[in-house]
């Protein structure tokens, strides 16, 4: 990846919110590696991914469910042309400084579906 700002984006409960009501018309059924999920797209987070990409940031999408699962979510969100890579969730991050001391921020917009 080029040396520029990078954003790492989780999939589940960030790009898509897991739902359990197949009769709710605002929910979507999407195909993932191990079956189907009923989800609600988190439109604000999806738009943020597009905005980060548009202003030149590296965009990496990851999931604890693995890179195959993340790829299915990326496709369902129609973000294929707005990311630079897909990966599984990191298990360990080794660094000489705590994340807070590096200016790394966590951002989450729960109420902006």
PDB file of N, CA and C in Angstrom:
ATOM      1  N   UNK A   1       0.834  -1.195   0.000  1.00  0.00           N
ATOM      2  CA  UNK A   1       0.000   0.000   0.000  1.00  0.00           C
ATOM      3  C   UNK A   1       0.871   1.249   0.000  1.00  0.00           C
ATOM      4  N   UNK A   2       0.381   2.319  -0.592  1.00  0.00           N
ATOM      5  CA  UNK A   2       1.129   3.575  -0.546  1.00  0.00           C
ATOM      6  C   UNK A   2       1.219   4.098   0.889  1.00  0.00           C
ATOM      7  N   UNK A   3       2.259   4.874   1.164  1.00  0.00           N
ATOM      8  CA  UNK A   3       2.422   5.502   2.476  1.00  0.00           C
ATOM      9  C   UNK A   3       1.488   6.700   2.580  1.00  0.00           C
ATOM     10  N   UNK A   4       0.304   6.450   3.066  1.00  0.00           N
ATOM     11  CA  UNK A   4      -0.668   7.522   3.303  1.00  0.00           C
ATOM     12  C   UNK A   4      -1.581   7.067   4.427  1.00  0.00           C
ATOM     13  N   UNK A   5      -2.460   7.918   4.854  1.00  0.00           N
ATOM     14  CA  UNK A   5      -3.352   7.573   5.954  1.00  0.00           C
ATOM     15  C   UNK A   5      -4.159   6.336   5.596  1.00  0.00           C
ATOM     16  N   UNK A   6      -4.419   5.532   6.620  1.00  0.00           N
ATOM     17  CA  UNK A   6      -5.119   4.264   6.420  1.00  0.00           C
ATOM     18  C   UNK A   6      -6.227   4.129   7.449  1.00  0.00           C
ATOM     19  N   UNK A   7      -7.385   3.656   6.990  1.00  0.00           N
ATOM     20  CA  UNK A   7      -8.496   3.367   7.879  1.00  0.00           C
ATOM     21  C   UNK A   7      -8.781   1.867   7.784  1.00  0.00           C
ATOM     22  N   UNK A   8      -8.968   1.229   8.946  1.00  0.00           N
ATOM     23  CA  UNK A   8      -9.342  -0.174   9.029  1.00  0.00           C
ATOM     24  C   UNK A   8     -10.795  -0.234   9.456  1.00  0.00           C
ATOM     25  N   UNK A   9     -11.608  -0.960   8.704  1.00  0.00           N
ATOM     26  CA  UNK A   9     -13.055  -0.977   8.918  1.00  0.00           C
ATOM     27  C   UNK A   9     -13.516  -2.402   9.178  1.00  0.00           C
ATOM     28  N   UNK A  10     -14.181  -2.604  10.297  1.00  0.00           N
ATOM     29  CA  UNK A  10     -14.771  -3.898  10.634  1.00  0.00           C
ATOM     30  C   UNK A  10     -16.045  -4.087   9.802  1.00  0.00           C
ATOM     31  N   UNK A  11     -16.486  -5.327   9.670  1.00  0.00           N
ATOM     32  CA  UNK A  11     -17.707  -5.623   8.907  1.00  0.00           C
ATOM     33  C   UNK A  11     -18.953  -5.702   9.789  1.00  0.00           C
ATOM     34  N   UNK A  12     -18.982  -6.719  10.636  1.00  0.00           N
ATOM     35  CA  UNK A  12     -20.187  -7.041  11.393  1.00  0.00           C
ATOM     36  C   UNK A  12     -20.426  -6.042  12.517  1.00  0.00           C
ATOM     37  N   UNK A  13     -21.650  -5.554  12.566  1.00  0.00           N
ATOM     38  CA  UNK A  13     -22.089  -4.538  13.508  1.00  0.00           C
ATOM     39  C   UNK A  13     -21.380  -3.201  13.261  1.00  0.00           C
ATOM     40  N   UNK A  14     -20.796  -3.040  12.079  1.00  0.00           N
ATOM     41  CA  UNK A  14     -20.183  -1.778  11.678  1.00  0.00           C
ATOM     42  C   UNK A  14     -20.658  -1.404  10.283  1.00  0.00           C
ATOM     43  N   UNK A  15     -20.403  -2.247   9.276  1.00  0.00           N
ATOM     44  CA  UNK A  15     -20.948  -2.018   7.932  1.00  0.00           C
ATOM     45  C   UNK A  15     -22.350  -2.594   7.807  1.00  0.00           C
ATOM     46  N   UNK A  16     -22.566  -3.729   8.436  1.00  0.00           N
ATOM     47  CA  UNK A  16     -23.903  -4.337   8.467  1.00  0.00           C
ATOM     48  C   UNK A  16     -24.253  -4.669   9.910  1.00  0.00           C
ATOM     49  N   UNK A  17     -25.507  -4.440  10.247  1.00  0.00           N
ATOM     50  CA  UNK A  17     -26.015  -4.755  11.583  1.00  0.00           C
ATOM     51  C   UNK A  17     -26.824  -6.038  11.470  1.00  0.00           C
ATOM     52  N   UNK A  18     -26.499  -7.017  12.292  1.00  0.00           N
ATOM     53  CA  UNK A  18     -27.213  -8.283  12.248  1.00  0.00           C
ATOM     54  C   UNK A  18     -28.630  -8.087  12.766  1.00  0.00           C
ATOM     55  N   UNK A  19     -29.585  -8.604  12.040  1.00  0.00           N
ATOM     56  CA  UNK A  19     -30.993  -8.510  12.410  1.00  0.00           C
ATOM     57  C   UNK A  19     -31.564  -9.921  12.455  1.00  0.00           C
ATOM     58  N   UNK A  20     -32.758 -10.060  13.005  1.00  0.00           N
ATOM     59  CA  UNK A  20     -33.351 -11.403  13.058  1.00  0.00           C
ATOM     60  C   UNK A  20     -34.811 -11.439  12.630  1.00  0.00           C
ATOM     61  N   UNK A  21     -35.281 -10.364  12.015  1.00  0.00           N
ATOM     62  CA  UNK A  21     -36.676 -10.306  11.591  1.00  0.00           C
ATOM     63  C   UNK A  21     -36.768 -10.307  10.063  1.00  0.00           C
ATOM     64  N   UNK A  22     -36.989 -11.479   9.461  1.00  0.00           N
ATOM     65  CA  UNK A  22     -37.057 -11.537   8.003  1.00  0.00           C
ATOM     66  C   UNK A  22     -38.280 -10.827   7.426  1.00  0.00           C
ATOM     67  N   UNK A  23     -39.251 -10.462   8.257  1.00  0.00           N
ATOM     68  CA  UNK A  23     -40.445  -9.782   7.744  1.00  0.00           C
ATOM     69  C   UNK A  23     -40.273  -8.267   7.695  1.00  0.00           C
ATOM     70  N   UNK A  24     -39.227  -7.733   8.334  1.00  0.00           N
ATOM     71  CA  UNK A  24     -38.963  -6.288   8.308  1.00  0.00           C
ATOM     72  C   UNK A  24     -38.430  -5.940   6.920  1.00  0.00           C
ATOM     73  N   UNK A  25     -39.161  -5.123   6.190  1.00  0.00           N
ATOM     74  CA  UNK A  25     -38.804  -4.816   4.807  1.00  0.00           C
ATOM     75  C   UNK A  25     -37.539  -3.971   4.681  1.00  0.00           C
ATOM     76  N   UNK A  26     -37.076  -3.367   5.786  1.00  0.00           N
ATOM     77  CA  UNK A  26     -35.830  -2.602   5.718  1.00  0.00           C
ATOM     78  C   UNK A  26     -34.609  -3.501   5.886  1.00  0.00           C
ATOM     79  N   UNK A  27     -34.828  -4.770   6.228  1.00  0.00           N
ATOM     80  CA  UNK A  27     -33.730  -5.727   6.348  1.00  0.00           C
ATOM     81  C   UNK A  27     -33.421  -6.348   4.994  1.00  0.00           C
ATOM     82  N   UNK A  28     -32.207  -6.837   4.847  1.00  0.00           N
ATOM     83  CA  UNK A  28     -31.772  -7.471   3.613  1.00  0.00           C
ATOM     84  C   UNK A  28     -31.208  -8.845   3.939  1.00  0.00           C
ATOM     85  N   UNK A  29     -31.442  -9.800   3.066  1.00  0.00           N
ATOM     86  CA  UNK A  29     -30.819 -11.114   3.199  1.00  0.00           C
ATOM     87  C   UNK A  29     -29.625 -11.113   2.260  1.00  0.00           C
ATOM     88  N   UNK A  30     -28.448 -11.358   2.828  1.00  0.00           N
ATOM     89  CA  UNK A  30     -27.248 -11.411   2.003  1.00  0.00           C
ATOM     90  C   UNK A  30     -26.587 -12.765   2.156  1.00  0.00           C
ATOM     91  N   UNK A  31     -25.933 -13.192   1.104  1.00  0.00           N
ATOM     92  CA  UNK A  31     -25.231 -14.468   1.119  1.00  0.00           C
ATOM     93  C   UNK A  31     -23.815 -14.235   1.612  1.00  0.00           C
ATOM     94  N   UNK A  32     -23.405 -15.059   2.566  1.00  0.00           N
ATOM     95  CA  UNK A  32     -22.033 -15.019   3.077  1.00  0.00           C
ATOM     96  C   UNK A  32     -21.439 -16.413   2.963  1.00  0.00           C
ATOM     97  N   UNK A  33     -20.192 -16.559   3.358  1.00  0.00           N
ATOM     98  CA  UNK A  33     -19.463 -17.807   3.162  1.00  0.00           C
ATOM     99  C   UNK A  33     -20.161 -19.019   3.778  1.00  0.00           C
ATOM    100  N   UNK A  34     -20.788 -18.842   4.932  1.00  0.00           N
ATOM    101  CA  UNK A  34     -21.387 -19.994   5.612  1.00  0.00           C
ATOM    102  C   UNK A  34     -22.912 -19.960   5.624  1.00  0.00           C
ATOM    103  N   UNK A  35     -23.537 -19.304   4.663  1.00  0.00           N
ATOM    104  CA  UNK A  35     -24.993 -19.274   4.592  1.00  0.00           C
ATOM    105  C   UNK A  35     -25.511 -17.887   4.281  1.00  0.00           C
ATOM    106  N   UNK A  36     -26.680 -17.586   4.817  1.00  0.00           N
ATOM    107  CA  UNK A  36     -27.293 -16.279   4.602  1.00  0.00           C
ATOM    108  C   UNK A  36     -27.401 -15.530   5.923  1.00  0.00           C
ATOM    109  N   UNK A  37     -27.325 -14.208   5.852  1.00  0.00           N
ATOM    110  CA  UNK A  37     -27.514 -13.345   7.013  1.00  0.00           C
ATOM    111  C   UNK A  37     -28.646 -12.378   6.722  1.00  0.00           C
ATOM    112  N   UNK A  38     -29.411 -12.061   7.749  1.00  0.00           N
ATOM    113  CA  UNK A  38     -30.388 -10.984   7.662  1.00  0.00           C
ATOM    114  C   UNK A  38     -29.709  -9.777   8.289  1.00  0.00           C
ATOM    115  N   UNK A  39     -29.573  -8.715   7.503  1.00  0.00           N
ATOM    116  CA  UNK A  39     -28.832  -7.543   7.975  1.00  0.00           C
ATOM    117  C   UNK A  39     -29.561  -6.253   7.627  1.00  0.00           C
ATOM    118  N   UNK A  40     -29.147  -5.210   8.296  1.00  0.00           N
ATOM    119  CA  UNK A  40     -29.522  -3.849   7.946  1.00  0.00           C
ATOM    120  C   UNK A  40     -28.213  -3.161   7.598  1.00  0.00           C
ATOM    121  N   UNK A  41     -28.133  -2.526   6.443  1.00  0.00           N
ATOM    122  CA  UNK A  41     -26.912  -1.830   6.051  1.00  0.00           C
ATOM    123  C   UNK A  41     -26.742  -0.577   6.915  1.00  0.00           C
ATOM    124  N   UNK A  42     -25.539  -0.376   7.411  1.00  0.00           N
ATOM    125  CA  UNK A  42     -25.236   0.831   8.185  1.00  0.00           C
ATOM    126  C   UNK A  42     -24.780   1.889   7.183  1.00  0.00           C
ATOM    127  N   UNK A  43     -25.736   2.605   6.644  1.00  0.00           N
ATOM    128  CA  UNK A  43     -25.489   3.529   5.531  1.00  0.00           C
ATOM    129  C   UNK A  43     -24.445   4.594   5.871  1.00  0.00           C
ATOM    130  N   UNK A  44     -24.440   5.098   7.085  1.00  0.00           N
ATOM    131  CA  UNK A  44     -23.471   6.137   7.461  1.00  0.00           C
ATOM    132  C   UNK A  44     -22.047   5.585   7.393  1.00  0.00           C
ATOM    133  N   UNK A  45     -21.825   4.392   7.898  1.00  0.00           N
ATOM    134  CA  UNK A  45     -20.486   3.805   7.853  1.00  0.00           C
ATOM    135  C   UNK A  45     -20.082   3.463   6.420  1.00  0.00           C
ATOM    136  N   UNK A  46     -21.014   2.998   5.614  1.00  0.00           N
ATOM    137  CA  UNK A  46     -20.723   2.702   4.210  1.00  0.00           C
ATOM    138  C   UNK A  46     -20.317   3.982   3.486  1.00  0.00           C
ATOM    139  N   UNK A  47     -21.026   5.063   3.746  1.00  0.00           N
ATOM    140  CA  UNK A  47     -20.681   6.350   3.134  1.00  0.00           C
ATOM    141  C   UNK A  47     -19.326   6.855   3.629  1.00  0.00           C
ATOM    142  N   UNK A  48     -19.009   6.628   4.896  1.00  0.00           N
ATOM    143  CA  UNK A  48     -17.703   7.029   5.420  1.00  0.00           C
ATOM    144  C   UNK A  48     -16.576   6.287   4.702  1.00  0.00           C
ATOM    145  N   UNK A  49     -16.768   4.994   4.433  1.00  0.00           N
ATOM    146  CA  UNK A  49     -15.763   4.230   3.681  1.00  0.00           C
ATOM    147  C   UNK A  49     -15.540   4.880   2.318  1.00  0.00           C
ATOM    148  N   UNK A  50     -16.624   5.211   1.636  1.00  0.00           N
ATOM    149  CA  UNK A  50     -16.511   5.845   0.318  1.00  0.00           C
ATOM    150  C   UNK A  50     -15.801   7.195   0.416  1.00  0.00           C
ATOM    151  N   UNK A  51     -16.091   7.938   1.470  1.00  0.00           N
ATOM    152  CA  UNK A  51     -15.458   9.248   1.643  1.00  0.00           C
ATOM    153  C   UNK A  51     -13.963   9.114   1.922  1.00  0.00           C
ATOM    154  N   UNK A  52     -13.571   8.172   2.786  1.00  0.00           N
ATOM    155  CA  UNK A  52     -12.144   7.956   3.044  1.00  0.00           C
ATOM    156  C   UNK A  52     -11.419   7.602   1.749  1.00  0.00           C
ATOM    157  N   UNK A  53     -12.015   6.725   0.965  1.00  0.00           N
ATOM    158  CA  UNK A  53     -11.407   6.330  -0.309  1.00  0.00           C
ATOM    159  C   UNK A  53     -11.294   7.541  -1.243  1.00  0.00           C
ATOM    160  N   UNK A  54     -12.357   8.330  -1.305  1.00  0.00           N
ATOM    161  CA  UNK A  54     -12.394   9.473  -2.219  1.00  0.00           C
ATOM    162  C   UNK A  54     -11.339  10.531  -1.886  1.00  0.00           C
ATOM    163  N   UNK A  55     -10.997  10.668  -0.605  1.00  0.00           N
ATOM    164  CA  UNK A  55      -9.993  11.674  -0.242  1.00  0.00           C
ATOM    165  C   UNK A  55      -8.582  11.096  -0.219  1.00  0.00           C
ATOM    166  N   UNK A  56      -8.446   9.847  -0.676  1.00  0.00           N
ATOM    167  CA  UNK A  56      -7.120   9.294  -0.874  1.00  0.00           C
ATOM    168  C   UNK A  56      -6.565   8.405   0.219  1.00  0.00           C
ATOM    169  N   UNK A  57      -7.371   8.037   1.191  1.00  0.00           N
ATOM    170  CA  UNK A  57      -6.881   7.145   2.235  1.00  0.00           C
ATOM    171  C   UNK A  57      -6.839   5.703   1.732  1.00  0.00           C
ATOM    172  N   UNK A  58      -5.952   4.897   2.297  1.00  0.00           N
ATOM    173  CA  UNK A  58      -6.019   3.448   2.131  1.00  0.00           C
ATOM    174  C   UNK A  58      -7.205   2.960   2.956  1.00  0.00           C
ATOM    175  N   UNK A  59      -8.009   2.066   2.406  1.00  0.00           N
ATOM    176  CA  UNK A  59      -9.162   1.519   3.121  1.00  0.00           C
ATOM    177  C   UNK A  59      -9.016   0.000   3.161  1.00  0.00           C
ATOM    178  N   UNK A  60      -8.924  -0.530   4.372  1.00  0.00           N
ATOM    179  CA  UNK A  60      -8.808  -1.973   4.584  1.00  0.00           C
ATOM    180  C   UNK A  60     -10.027  -2.429   5.373  1.00  0.00           C
ATOM    181  N   UNK A  61     -10.722  -3.433   4.867  1.00  0.00           N
ATOM    182  CA  UNK A  61     -11.888  -3.996   5.548  1.00  0.00           C
ATOM    183  C   UNK A  61     -11.483  -5.330   6.150  1.00  0.00           C
ATOM    184  N   UNK A  62     -11.903  -5.571   7.392  1.00  0.00           N
ATOM    185  CA  UNK A  62     -11.540  -6.813   8.074  1.00  0.00           C
ATOM    186  C   UNK A  62     -12.747  -7.375   8.812  1.00  0.00           C
ATOM    187  N   UNK A  63     -12.630  -8.655   9.161  1.00  0.00           N
ATOM    188  CA  UNK A  63     -13.686  -9.297   9.933  1.00  0.00           C
ATOM    189  C   UNK A  63     -13.111 -10.424  10.772  1.00  0.00           C
ATOM    190  N   UNK A  64     -13.651 -10.573  11.960  1.00  0.00           N
ATOM    191  CA  UNK A  64     -13.287 -11.707  12.802  1.00  0.00           C
ATOM    192  C   UNK A  64     -13.711 -13.005  12.119  1.00  0.00           C
ATOM    193  N   UNK A  65     -14.715 -12.921  11.248  1.00  0.00           N
ATOM    194  CA  UNK A  65     -15.179 -14.095  10.506  1.00  0.00           C
ATOM    195  C   UNK A  65     -14.247 -14.498   9.370  1.00  0.00           C
ATOM    196  N   UNK A  66     -13.179 -13.741   9.161  1.00  0.00           N
ATOM    197  CA  UNK A  66     -12.201 -14.072   8.132  1.00  0.00           C
ATOM    198  C   UNK A  66     -12.373 -13.243   6.875  1.00  0.00           C
ATOM    199  N   UNK A  67     -11.390 -13.355   5.993  1.00  0.00           N
ATOM    200  CA  UNK A  67     -11.405 -12.527   4.786  1.00  0.00           C
ATOM    201  C   UNK A  67     -12.490 -12.948   3.802  1.00  0.00           C
ATOM    202  N   UNK A  68     -12.858 -14.231   3.744  1.00  0.00           N
ATOM    203  CA  UNK A  68     -13.956 -14.634   2.855  1.00  0.00           C
ATOM    204  C   UNK A  68     -15.261 -13.966   3.294  1.00  0.00           C
ATOM    205  N   UNK A  69     -15.508 -13.984   4.595  1.00  0.00           N
ATOM    206  CA  UNK A  69     -16.717 -13.347   5.125  1.00  0.00           C
ATOM    207  C   UNK A  69     -16.690 -11.842   4.825  1.00  0.00           C
ATOM    208  N   UNK A  70     -15.537 -11.206   5.068  1.00  0.00           N
ATOM    209  CA  UNK A  70     -15.407  -9.770   4.808  1.00  0.00           C
ATOM    210  C   UNK A  70     -15.657  -9.458   3.334  1.00  0.00           C
ATOM    211  N   UNK A  71     -15.167 -10.314   2.449  1.00  0.00           N
ATOM    212  CA  UNK A  71     -15.373 -10.090   1.015  1.00  0.00           C
ATOM    213  C   UNK A  71     -16.857 -10.127   0.660  1.00  0.00           C
ATOM    214  N   UNK A  72     -17.604 -11.058   1.247  1.00  0.00           N
ATOM    215  CA  UNK A  72     -19.044 -11.116   0.996  1.00  0.00           C
ATOM    216  C   UNK A  72     -19.746  -9.839   1.480  1.00  0.00           C
ATOM    217  N   UNK A  73     -19.331  -9.339   2.632  1.00  0.00           N
ATOM    218  CA  UNK A  73     -19.935  -8.118   3.163  1.00  0.00           C
ATOM    219  C   UNK A  73     -19.599  -6.928   2.264  1.00  0.00           C
ATOM    220  N   UNK A  74     -18.354  -6.838   1.829  1.00  0.00           N
ATOM    221  CA  UNK A  74     -17.928  -5.753   0.930  1.00  0.00           C
ATOM    222  C   UNK A  74     -18.781  -5.762  -0.332  1.00  0.00           C
ATOM    223  N   UNK A  75     -18.990  -6.930  -0.911  1.00  0.00           N
ATOM    224  CA  UNK A  75     -19.799  -7.032  -2.128  1.00  0.00           C
ATOM    225  C   UNK A  75     -21.250  -6.659  -1.864  1.00  0.00           C
ATOM    226  N   UNK A  76     -21.801  -7.112  -0.739  1.00  0.00           N
ATOM    227  CA  UNK A  76     -23.191  -6.793  -0.409  1.00  0.00           C
ATOM    228  C   UNK A  76     -23.375  -5.292  -0.218  1.00  0.00           C
ATOM    229  N   UNK A  77     -22.348  -4.624   0.311  1.00  0.00           N
ATOM    230  CA  UNK A  77     -22.397  -3.170   0.528  1.00  0.00           C
ATOM    231  C   UNK A  77     -21.993  -2.384  -0.713  1.00  0.00           C
ATOM    232  N   UNK A  78     -21.628  -3.104  -1.769  1.00  0.00           N
ATOM    233  CA  UNK A  78     -21.191  -2.481  -3.029  1.00  0.00           C
ATOM    234  C   UNK A  78     -19.988  -1.548  -2.818  1.00  0.00           C
ATOM    235  N   UNK A  79     -19.008  -2.064  -2.072  1.00  0.00           N
ATOM    236  CA  UNK A  79     -17.814  -1.286  -1.773  1.00  0.00           C
ATOM    237  C   UNK A  79     -16.570  -1.783  -2.502  1.00  0.00           C
ATOM    238  N   UNK A  80     -16.732  -2.711  -3.444  1.00  0.00           N
ATOM    239  CA  UNK A  80     -15.574  -3.293  -4.114  1.00  0.00           C
ATOM    240  C   UNK A  80     -14.638  -2.247  -4.713  1.00  0.00           C
ATOM    241  N   UNK A  81     -15.181  -1.162  -5.221  1.00  0.00           N
ATOM    242  CA  UNK A  81     -14.372  -0.133  -5.868  1.00  0.00           C
ATOM    243  C   UNK A  81     -13.960   0.992  -4.921  1.00  0.00           C
ATOM    244  N   UNK A  82     -14.138   0.758  -3.615  1.00  0.00           N
ATOM    245  CA  UNK A  82     -13.831   1.797  -2.636  1.00  0.00           C
ATOM    246  C   UNK A  82     -12.895   1.300  -1.543  1.00  0.00           C
ATOM    247  N   UNK A  83     -12.230   0.185  -1.775  1.00  0.00           N
ATOM    248  CA  UNK A  83     -11.320  -0.361  -0.771  1.00  0.00           C
ATOM    249  C   UNK A  83     -10.013  -0.779  -1.433  1.00  0.00           C
ATOM    250  N   UNK A  84      -8.997  -0.934  -0.607  1.00  0.00           N
ATOM    251  CA  UNK A  84      -7.691  -1.372  -1.092  1.00  0.00           C
ATOM    252  C   UNK A  84      -7.371  -2.809  -0.692  1.00  0.00           C
ATOM    253  N   UNK A  85      -8.044  -3.320   0.340  1.00  0.00           N
ATOM    254  CA  UNK A  85      -7.734  -4.669   0.770  1.00  0.00           C
ATOM    255  C   UNK A  85      -8.745  -5.211   1.760  1.00  0.00           C
ATOM    256  N   UNK A  86      -8.718  -6.534   1.903  1.00  0.00           N
ATOM    257  CA  UNK A  86      -9.590  -7.267   2.817  1.00  0.00           C
ATOM    258  C   UNK A  86      -8.698  -8.204   3.610  1.00  0.00           C
ATOM    259  N   UNK A  87      -8.976  -8.351   4.903  1.00  0.00           N
ATOM    260  CA  UNK A  87      -8.152  -9.215   5.741  1.00  0.00           C
ATOM    261  C   UNK A  87      -8.969  -9.756   6.905  1.00  0.00           C
ATOM    262  N   UNK A  88      -8.480 -10.809   7.552  1.00  0.00           N
ATOM    263  CA  UNK A  88      -9.131 -11.235   8.792  1.00  0.00           C
ATOM    264  C   UNK A  88      -8.794 -10.250   9.907  1.00  0.00           C
ATOM    265  N   UNK A  89      -9.543 -10.299  10.991  1.00  0.00           N
ATOM    266  CA  UNK A  89      -9.281  -9.425  12.134  1.00  0.00           C
ATOM    267  C   UNK A  89      -7.909  -9.744  12.712  1.00  0.00           C
ATOM    268  N   UNK A  90      -7.117  -8.716  12.996  1.00  0.00           N
ATOM    269  CA  UNK A  90      -5.818  -8.986  13.620  1.00  0.00           C
ATOM    270  C   UNK A  90      -6.012  -9.614  15.003  1.00  0.00           C
ATOM    271  N   UNK A  91      -5.194 -10.577  15.321  1.00  0.00           N
ATOM    272  CA  UNK A  91      -5.244 -11.207  16.645  1.00  0.00           C
ATOM    273  C   UNK A  91      -4.361 -10.468  17.642  1.00  0.00           C
ATOM    274  N   UNK A  92      -3.276  -9.913  17.149  1.00  0.00           N
ATOM    275  CA  UNK A  92      -2.325  -9.211  18.011  1.00  0.00           C
ATOM    276  C   UNK A  92      -1.761  -8.030  17.225  1.00  0.00           C
ATOM    277  N   UNK A  93      -1.574  -6.913  17.899  1.00  0.00           N
ATOM    278  CA  UNK A  93      -0.885  -5.770  17.316  1.00  0.00           C
ATOM    279  C   UNK A  93       0.331  -5.490  18.198  1.00  0.00           C
ATOM    280  N   UNK A  94       1.506  -5.553  17.615  1.00  0.00           N
ATOM    281  CA  UNK A  94       2.732  -5.254  18.345  1.00  0.00           C
ATOM    282  C   UNK A  94       3.203  -3.868  17.951  1.00  0.00           C
ATOM    283  N   UNK A  95       3.459  -3.042  18.932  1.00  0.00           N
ATOM    284  CA  UNK A  95       3.925  -1.694  18.645  1.00  0.00           C
ATOM    285  C   UNK A  95       4.646  -1.170  19.872  1.00  0.00           C
ATOM    286  N   UNK A  96       5.495  -0.169  19.673  1.00  0.00           N
ATOM    287  CA  UNK A  96       6.239   0.396  20.802  1.00  0.00           C
ATOM    288  C   UNK A  96       5.440   1.424  21.584  1.00  0.00           C
ATOM    289  N   UNK A  97       4.305   1.884  21.042  1.00  0.00           N
ATOM    290  CA  UNK A  97       3.487   2.895  21.709  1.00  0.00           C
ATOM    291  C   UNK A  97       2.041   2.414  21.811  1.00  0.00           C
ATOM    292  N   UNK A  98       1.353   2.781  22.890  1.00  0.00           N
ATOM    293  CA  UNK A  98      -0.078   2.471  22.963  1.00  0.00           C
ATOM    294  C   UNK A  98      -0.825   3.181  21.832  1.00  0.00           C
ATOM    295  N   UNK A  99      -1.908   2.611  21.378  1.00  0.00           N
ATOM    296  CA  UNK A  99      -2.678   3.205  20.279  1.00  0.00           C
ATOM    297  C   UNK A  99      -3.076   4.642  20.597  1.00  0.00           C
ATOM    298  N   UNK A 100      -3.450   4.912  21.858  1.00  0.00           N
ATOM    299  CA  UNK A 100      -3.880   6.260  22.224  1.00  0.00           C
ATOM    300  C   UNK A 100      -2.754   7.276  22.021  1.00  0.00           C
ATOM    301  N   UNK A 101      -1.510   6.857  22.227  1.00  0.00           N
ATOM    302  CA  UNK A 101      -0.367   7.768  22.095  1.00  0.00           C
ATOM    303  C   UNK A 101       0.001   8.022  20.631  1.00  0.00           C
ATOM    304  N   UNK A 102      -0.561   7.244  19.719  1.00  0.00           N
ATOM    305  CA  UNK A 102      -0.254   7.392  18.297  1.00  0.00           C
ATOM    306  C   UNK A 102      -1.289   8.229  17.567  1.00  0.00           C
ATOM    307  N   UNK A 103      -2.295   8.665  18.264  1.00  0.00           N
ATOM    308  CA  UNK A 103      -3.341   9.440  17.609  1.00  0.00           C
ATOM    309  C   UNK A 103      -4.329   8.567  16.854  1.00  0.00           C
ATOM    310  N   UNK A 104      -4.310   7.259  17.091  1.00  0.00           N
ATOM    311  CA  UNK A 104      -5.265   6.360  16.437  1.00  0.00           C
ATOM    312  C   UNK A 104      -6.596   6.473  17.169  1.00  0.00           C
ATOM    313  N   UNK A 105      -7.662   6.705  16.407  1.00  0.00           N
ATOM    314  CA  UNK A 105      -8.987   6.901  16.983  1.00  0.00           C
ATOM    315  C   UNK A 105      -9.919   5.775  16.598  1.00  0.00           C
ATOM    316  N   UNK A 106     -10.841   5.499  17.489  1.00  0.00           N
ATOM    317  CA  UNK A 106     -11.950   4.596  17.182  1.00  0.00           C
ATOM    318  C   UNK A 106     -13.162   5.474  16.932  1.00  0.00           C
ATOM    319  N   UNK A 107     -13.918   5.149  15.899  1.00  0.00           N
ATOM    320  CA  UNK A 107     -15.100   5.935  15.584  1.00  0.00           C
ATOM    321  C   UNK A 107     -16.239   4.981  15.285  1.00  0.00           C
ATOM    322  N   UNK A 108     -17.399   5.274  15.852  1.00  0.00           N
ATOM    323  CA  UNK A 108     -18.557   4.421  15.620  1.00  0.00           C
ATOM    324  C   UNK A 108     -19.810   5.276  15.709  1.00  0.00           C
ATOM    325  N   UNK A 109     -20.674   5.145  14.752  1.00  0.00           N
ATOM    326  CA  UNK A 109     -21.907   5.946  14.674  1.00  0.00           C
ATOM    327  C   UNK A 109     -23.107   5.025  14.792  1.00  0.00           C
ATOM    328  N   UNK A 110     -23.361   4.503  15.962  1.00  0.00           N
ATOM    329  CA  UNK A 110     -24.408   3.497  16.189  1.00  0.00           C
ATOM    330  C   UNK A 110     -25.789   3.968  15.729  1.00  0.00           C
ATOM    331  N   UNK A 111     -26.139   5.200  15.967  1.00  0.00           N
ATOM    332  CA  UNK A 111     -27.507   5.644  15.707  1.00  0.00           C
ATOM    333  C   UNK A 111     -27.735   6.156  14.303  1.00  0.00           C
ATOM    334  N   UNK A 112     -26.727   6.108  13.455  1.00  0.00           N
ATOM    335  CA  UNK A 112     -26.858   6.656  12.115  1.00  0.00           C
ATOM    336  C   UNK A 112     -27.109   5.590  11.053  1.00  0.00           C
ATOM    337  N   UNK A 113     -28.054   4.706  11.285  1.00  0.00           N
ATOM    338  CA  UNK A 113     -28.324   3.664  10.297  1.00  0.00           C
ATOM    339  C   UNK A 113     -28.960   4.294   9.095  1.00  0.00           C
TER     340      UNK A 113
END
